[in-house]
XYZ file of C-alpha atoms in Angstrom:
222
model
C 0.000 0.000 0.000
C 1.184 3.501 -0.819
C 0.798 6.464 1.540
C 0.103 8.687 -1.458
C -2.993 7.542 -3.388
C -2.087 5.611 -6.531
C -5.505 6.554 -7.939
C -6.163 10.119 -6.712
C -9.635 10.206 -8.261
C -10.839 7.418 -5.944
C -9.389 9.130 -2.893
C -11.122 12.377 -3.864
C -14.437 10.582 -4.393
C -14.113 8.920 -1.008
C -13.519 12.249 0.698
C -16.427 13.813 -1.191
C -18.751 11.100 0.131
C -17.779 11.618 3.764
C -20.138 13.431 6.124
C -20.614 17.083 5.123
C -18.815 19.789 7.056
C -17.535 23.323 6.577
C -15.009 22.034 4.019
C -17.632 20.288 1.869
C -17.388 22.697 -1.069
C -13.588 22.401 -1.071
C -13.787 18.593 -1.017
C -16.254 18.482 -3.881
C -14.269 20.969 -5.947
C -11.091 18.941 -5.331
C -13.000 15.850 -6.446
C -14.139 17.530 -9.656
C -10.578 18.657 -10.383
C -9.143 15.186 -9.708
C -11.647 13.539 -12.049
C -11.438 15.988 -14.947
C -8.248 14.730 -16.693
C -9.134 11.020 -16.938
C -12.846 10.893 -16.129
C -14.512 13.979 -17.628
C -18.042 12.529 -17.599
C -17.770 11.730 -13.888
C -16.329 15.209 -13.304
C -19.417 16.725 -14.914
C -21.607 14.801 -12.484
C -19.663 16.259 -9.573
C -20.068 19.698 -11.154
C -23.832 19.116 -11.185
C -23.665 18.311 -7.476
C -21.618 21.470 -6.888
C -24.357 23.513 -8.535
C -26.768 22.240 -5.889
C -24.253 22.914 -3.139
C -23.876 26.539 -4.224
C -27.454 27.336 -3.192
C -27.519 25.332 0.059
C -25.999 25.784 3.507
C -23.899 23.229 5.369
C -26.851 22.555 7.672
C -29.100 21.899 4.689
C -26.555 19.484 3.272
C -26.387 17.637 6.562
C -30.125 17.053 6.158
C -29.651 16.051 2.513
C -26.947 13.582 3.552
C -29.198 12.116 6.238
C -32.087 11.722 3.793
C -29.789 10.020 1.324
C -27.940 7.588 3.559
C -29.465 7.400 7.029
C -33.176 7.355 6.229
C -33.191 5.258 3.057
C -32.373 1.520 3.410
C -31.772 1.265 -0.343
C -28.933 3.766 0.036
C -27.261 2.540 3.208
C -23.625 3.648 2.798
C -22.296 0.317 4.106
C -21.511 -2.091 1.280
C -21.966 -5.219 3.408
C -25.669 -4.344 3.700
C -25.957 -4.490 -0.079
C -23.792 -7.597 -0.424
C -25.240 -9.785 2.310
C -28.289 -8.065 3.829
C -28.514 -6.047 7.025
C -28.968 -9.022 9.375
C -26.391 -11.400 7.869
C -23.543 -12.614 10.091
C -21.262 -12.156 7.075
C -21.472 -8.404 7.606
C -19.662 -8.555 10.921
C -17.084 -11.042 9.690
C -16.232 -9.001 6.630
C -16.014 -5.790 8.649
C -13.704 -7.486 11.141
C -11.402 -8.570 8.334
C -11.469 -5.098 6.840
C -10.360 -3.650 10.172
C -7.542 -6.197 10.340
C -6.512 -5.418 6.784
C -6.495 -1.678 7.376
C -4.415 -2.098 10.534
C -1.970 -4.448 8.801
C -1.151 -1.949 6.068
C -1.392 1.180 8.211
C -4.492 2.622 6.580
C -6.276 5.277 8.658
C -9.938 4.450 8.124
C -11.323 7.335 10.174
C -14.474 7.374 12.275
C -16.768 5.527 9.856
C -17.353 1.781 9.841
C -14.811 -0.061 7.684
C -17.346 -0.949 4.980
C -18.539 2.621 4.406
C -18.304 3.454 0.690
C -16.170 6.512 1.416
C -13.678 4.453 3.420
C -13.465 1.687 0.813
C -12.916 4.187 -1.993
C -10.068 5.817 -0.066
C -8.570 2.404 0.659
C -8.880 1.260 -2.965
C -7.070 4.437 -4.018
C -3.998 3.265 -2.069
C -4.161 -0.519 -2.477
C -2.201 -2.605 -4.961
C -3.974 -2.610 -8.311
C -5.117 -6.248 -8.142
C -6.654 -5.768 -4.715
C -8.217 -2.455 -5.725
C -9.689 -4.111 -8.809
C -11.249 -6.905 -6.767
C -12.723 -4.408 -4.338
C -14.166 -2.456 -7.254
C -15.572 -5.523 -9.009
C -16.994 -7.433 -6.077
C -17.614 -4.851 -3.358
C -18.222 -1.445 -4.899
C -19.462 -1.231 -8.489
C -22.834 -2.918 -8.073
C -23.714 -1.387 -4.672
C -22.802 2.086 -5.945
C -24.962 1.600 -9.040
C -27.937 0.475 -6.942
C -27.535 3.394 -4.569
C -27.302 5.894 -7.422
C -30.401 4.385 -9.042
C -32.313 4.696 -5.774
C -31.388 8.352 -5.259
C -31.741 9.458 -8.870
C -31.193 13.097 -9.761
C -33.237 14.494 -6.894
C -30.403 14.239 -4.386
C -26.927 15.631 -5.214
C -25.326 12.594 -3.597
C -26.842 10.589 -6.423
C -24.486 12.438 -8.776
C -21.494 11.587 -6.587
C -22.421 7.917 -6.307
C -22.843 7.650 -10.079
C -19.534 9.434 -10.585
C -17.854 6.906 -8.287
C -19.404 3.950 -10.110
C -18.415 5.302 -13.539
C -14.890 6.078 -12.391
C -14.407 2.535 -11.091
C -15.755 1.089 -14.344
C -13.301 3.189 -16.335
C -10.328 2.585 -14.031
C -10.957 -1.177 -14.092
C -12.543 -1.580 -17.519
C -11.229 -5.135 -17.726
C -13.561 -6.161 -14.888
C -17.330 -6.586 -15.031
C -19.387 -5.719 -11.934
C -20.209 -8.860 -9.952
C -23.775 -9.767 -8.928
C -24.742 -9.296 -5.307
C -24.405 -12.495 -3.230
C -27.706 -11.815 -1.447
C -29.553 -11.738 -4.772
C -27.968 -15.001 -5.877
C -29.031 -16.573 -2.610
C -32.600 -15.430 -3.225
C -32.459 -16.669 -6.804
C -31.450 -20.128 -5.616
C -33.952 -20.251 -2.790
C -31.399 -19.584 -0.046
C -29.411 -22.768 -0.722
C -26.144 -22.407 1.166
C -24.205 -25.160 -0.528
C -24.292 -23.810 -4.050
C -20.882 -23.037 -5.496
C -22.429 -20.597 -7.965
C -23.680 -18.537 -5.047
C -20.441 -18.765 -3.114
C -18.225 -17.678 -6.006
C -18.930 -13.938 -5.969
C -19.064 -13.878 -2.187
C -15.706 -15.637 -2.130
C -14.097 -13.157 -4.480
C -15.498 -10.205 -2.577
C -14.280 -11.631 0.706
C -10.877 -12.541 -0.716
C -10.463 -8.937 -1.784
C -10.752 -8.048 1.898
C -8.581 -10.883 3.211
C -11.312 -13.425 4.007
C -11.122 -16.990 2.709
C -14.389 -18.672 1.742
C -14.904 -22.355 1.038
C -16.554 -22.709 -2.387
C -18.917 -25.345 -1.003
C -19.975 -23.198 1.954
C -20.353 -19.424 1.795
C -19.501 -18.976 5.464
C -16.047 -17.329 5.670
C -13.195 -19.423 7.018
C -11.389 -16.931 9.245
C -7.987 -18.548 9.105
């Protein structure tokens, strides 16, 4: 892992998606600037969000943030909710491994839970490319797309989420977004011994340092 982000655009997106404060406009403008050279379409989405920010106060954006992420289950900012469901034991196991991984490489995750989209984007910006690509493919692209769809254009955070999804797709164009494990489980009637179900969960978990037996989706925490 590098102390300086290897992919500055992902670091900027992560910081833009953190809780709003007095520096929100500066963070969003820095994000737009970081995206412009390689990801102009995503930069335009951030510019659209900045237009909304220009006519709102910090307090108003705190309410907008809460409506987007705290009051809407479809937009929970924690990727394990989208991958496994809110009540799944896999959430806690994956978050525990993320904490271990962050500590092992000296990544300062901040005050948010380790599976917060902002935290994962900042981590992916600094990780080795293979690990960052797996995180993008199995943990971020599909959840970000679903969240952006749910928010639409009514909430400026929808623009940021879509910008993050598009940036990941462009940065890792060789990778296709993986299906959500929870949806595969539903498709197969909740069967836990299906290798087809375990495969994407395994890859997602491996990206975060968790080994999963292909015949049993429960992580093996060795």
